[in-house]
C-alpha cells in the first residue's frame, strides 16, 4: 500500500550547501611571499566611504600598512605601463578524474594596464585602460602531437581574424576604491569576446578590508566575503546567490534531478598599492541524485601576474568621466559588467527530418525494450527543441505506421511552444477513432519533466471543447489533475490556469451525478492531491458505493501524513469497523493501511488488532500479514504495535494463528548510498479462493525525496457464481468485474477493464487468446536538466542531463474452470538510459564530456491460485531476469575546422537475475503448486 511504504522513508536532512568557507581556500594561503610595504600619500581625514551599492564600506580588518594614509582601495601610478601575463583555463572531467585526463583548453595572453585619468577631487576615482595582446590557445595538459588539436595552429587560425581583432581592442574601467563602477567597451562586439573581457575586468573588483558585500561582476550581482591580512586579500564568492539571467530547466522530482555544488575563491596579492597577482578558481560539481557516480565537474581558473613596469602614456586632464572617455575614443560606450547571453548554434547538425529517418527503425514497437530505442528518443528530443512548428508538423503528417505513437511521445516530451502547438494542431480530439495517439500525447503531458502554465491551459481548453471519445475525455481530466500537482509543487498554485483547473475538478466532483463522471473527477483528485478536496474525498469514501468509495480512499492514501487529520482517521476507523454500513474488504483494508501509516494512537492500533479473528477468513489473514509486515520492515507504526502487543488480550495464539492465502509483504529491490528502492506485494482473496485484489508497488527514495515509481493493481469481484461459491459479507450483489489500475512515476493512469458483467466475462472466456492486456507502453522523459553556467572567466558552460525510459507494462488475469486455477500476471519491461553532456563552447573551440549509463530490465510478478481443494494453494513470484548494464565516458575537444580529439572509456557488465524474497509460507506453498500444476492450459482466457 502506498501510504505505509512511504511512511518508512527517511526525512530530509538539513542542507549542507551554502557559501564556500575559509577552509576551501586554505591551500592558497601563504603561497605568496609577503610583498614590500605599500607607499601612501598625504594623509587627510575623510568620512566613511560608500560602495557602488550605496552601502558604507566596513572599516574592520583593513590591511595593515595599506590603509595608513590615502587609500580605501588600490591605486595605479601615473605615467606607468603595467605589463601582466594572463591566462584562463577550463577543465571538464568526472569528479574523481585526474587533471591530466581532463578535457579543456587554456587561453593565455599579455595584458597591458595603464592609468588614463584620475579624478582631481578624489584620488581613489580612476580610469584605467586594459588591453589584451599576444593571444594563444593551447592544451592545459601536455599531449602527444597526434592528440593536440592546437598543434601548428596560430591564434588567428583558431579564433578568426574578426574575433581576435575584437579581443585585442582595449577596454576602460572606472575604478573607484577598488570597485569597477563602469565598464567601457565597443558596441556590437561578439558576445563571447565581450564576455572574455568582462571576465578579465572582474578580477579588478576588490576591497582592501575584511567584510561582506553585494558585488557586481561577470557572474552577476553576488554575495562576496573578503578576508584581508597583511598584503593579501581573499575573496569568497557565493555563486548560488548571483543574480543573472538564467536559462534552462530542472526535473520536477528532486530524486530524478541533478544536484550542484559550487565554490569560488580569488586571492589577491598587492604591492605598492596595486595588484601584483590574482589567482581565481571556481568549481562546479554536478551529480545525478539517484546515481551520484554519474557526475561531472567544471574547473575554471584565472591567473593574472605582474611581470614588469615601464614608462607609459600620460594621463588625460579633465573633471568629468564622460568627457575623458569621449576624448579617449568616441566609440566607447558603457556596457554592463554582467555577462550577456551567448546563443550557440549547432553546426553540421542534421535536419529534423534527416534525424527522424535515421532513428525511426529503433522506435519500432518490437524494439522498445532496448536501450537503443531510449537513446534515439533522447537524442531526437534535443533536435526537436530547435525545430519549428512547421517542421514538426511535416514529420507528424508524413508518418503513418506503427512508429507514429513513439513520434508523438518524443514531440510532446520536447516541451517547447512549437512542439505543443504542432501536437494540438495535429491531433483532432473531435475524432474518436484516433484515441491511441491522443492518449499517448496526454500521458506524455502527465509525465512532463517541467510543465508550464501554457500546457495546462491548453488541456483545459480541450476539456471544455468537444472530445469524440469518452475515454479520452476521462484521460484529459486525470492528466489535468497531475499537472495541477506538478505546478503547485513548484510554487505555481496561484497561477490563473491552475486556479481555473482546480475549480474545474473540485466543482465537477461536487456537481457530478453520473457514476462515471464521479470516478473521473476522483481519479483527477488522486493526481492533484488538493488539500481543499479532502472533505469531498471523505464524503465519497464513506457514503459512496463500490469503485467510487475505493477510488476516494486510495486517493486519500496518497496524501502526506500532515494531511491525514483526526477527521480523516475518524472516517477511516468508521469504514474499517463498519460503524454505519457494510463495506467491501478492499475498502476496509485500505482504510486500515491509512490508519497504520499516519501516527496511530494506542487505541486505534488496539482496536485494529482486536478485530483480527472477527473478520472474514481471508481478511483476517491479510490484516495479520499486514501487521507482521509493518513489524519486520520497521515502519513507523511498528513501535506502537509492539506497545499494544504487550497486552495479552490482544496478543494471543488464537488471534495470531489465523490461516488463509492473503498476504502483505515489503522488501528492498536495491539499497545504495544515493538512493534505495522498495517493493511491496499485497494480495487479498475472497473466501472462495478467487483473487479480490493484487497490489504491486515500487518506490524510489533518498534522504531528500521519494517517488512512487509504479503501482499495478488488479482487481476482481463477483466471480463466485462461476464456481458456485458464496460471496463474502457485503459483496453478495457485486457485478462481475476484473480490471487493472496503474500509477507510473507518481501519475495515476486511466484504469483498464478486462471485463465487466457476466455476459462480457463469458464472451472473453470463449474468445480469449491468452495474451496479456497492455496497461502502458511508450517512451517517457524522466530526468531533464539543462543549465547554462556563467564562469567568472567570461566563458559559458552548458550542462545537460537527460534520462529516458522505454516502458511496456502489461498484465492479465487468467481463469480456468477445468483446472480450477486462476493466475494474475504483471510484466514490467523497460530500457533506461541516462546521458549527460557538459561542455564549454567559445565558438572557436569546444571542449566537453559525455557521460552515460544504460540498462534493460524485466520485472515479473505472477500469482497462481489452485482452488481444486481446500485450503487452496497460492503461490506468488516476483523476479527480474539477467540484464546488461553499460556505462560510458567520452571526453572531447574540437575546432570549427573539424579537427577533434576524443577519448572514450566504457564498462559493460551483467546484472544477475534474482527472485525477490517473500515470506516463508509463500515459498512452502509454491513448492506444492509446482508439484501439482498441470502442463495444459487450453482453457485460459
Short mmCIF file of C-alpha atoms in Angstrom, two decimals, residues 5 39 71 86 127 138 183 282 302 306 351 405 446 482 514 558 624 653 685 732 793 821 841 877 939:
data_model
loop_
_atom_site.label_atom_id
_atom_site.label_comp_id
_atom_site.label_asym_id
_atom_site.label_seq_id
_atom_site.Cartn_x
_atom_site.Cartn_y
_atom_site.Cartn_z
CA UNK A 5 5.53 2.26 2.20
CA UNK A 39 53.54 53.57 -0.39
CA UNK A 71 43.61 54.57 0.46
CA UNK A 86 47.05 36.50 -18.07
CA UNK A 127 40.03 55.40 -15.25
CA UNK A 138 46.66 25.70 -26.09
CA UNK A 183 32.92 49.22 -17.86
CA UNK A 282 35.77 28.17 -9.27
CA UNK A 302 42.25 32.60 -13.96
CA UNK A 306 52.56 41.45 -12.94
CA UNK A 351 17.81 18.47 -40.10
CA UNK A 405 2.85 6.76 -31.30
CA UNK A 446 1.31 13.95 -17.48
CA UNK A 482 -1.41 15.54 -12.47
CA UNK A 514 -23.33 10.05 -13.15
CA UNK A 558 -1.61 9.18 -1.46
CA UNK A 624 -2.38 -10.36 10.30
CA UNK A 653 -2.39 -17.52 19.87
CA UNK A 685 -8.51 -13.17 -1.80
CA UNK A 732 -23.12 -10.54 -2.38
CA UNK A 793 36.38 33.90 -16.76
CA UNK A 821 -6.93 -22.48 -11.22
CA UNK A 841 31.80 26.29 -26.29
CA UNK A 877 6.52 -14.99 -7.61
CA UNK A 939 -8.97 -23.06 -21.14
#
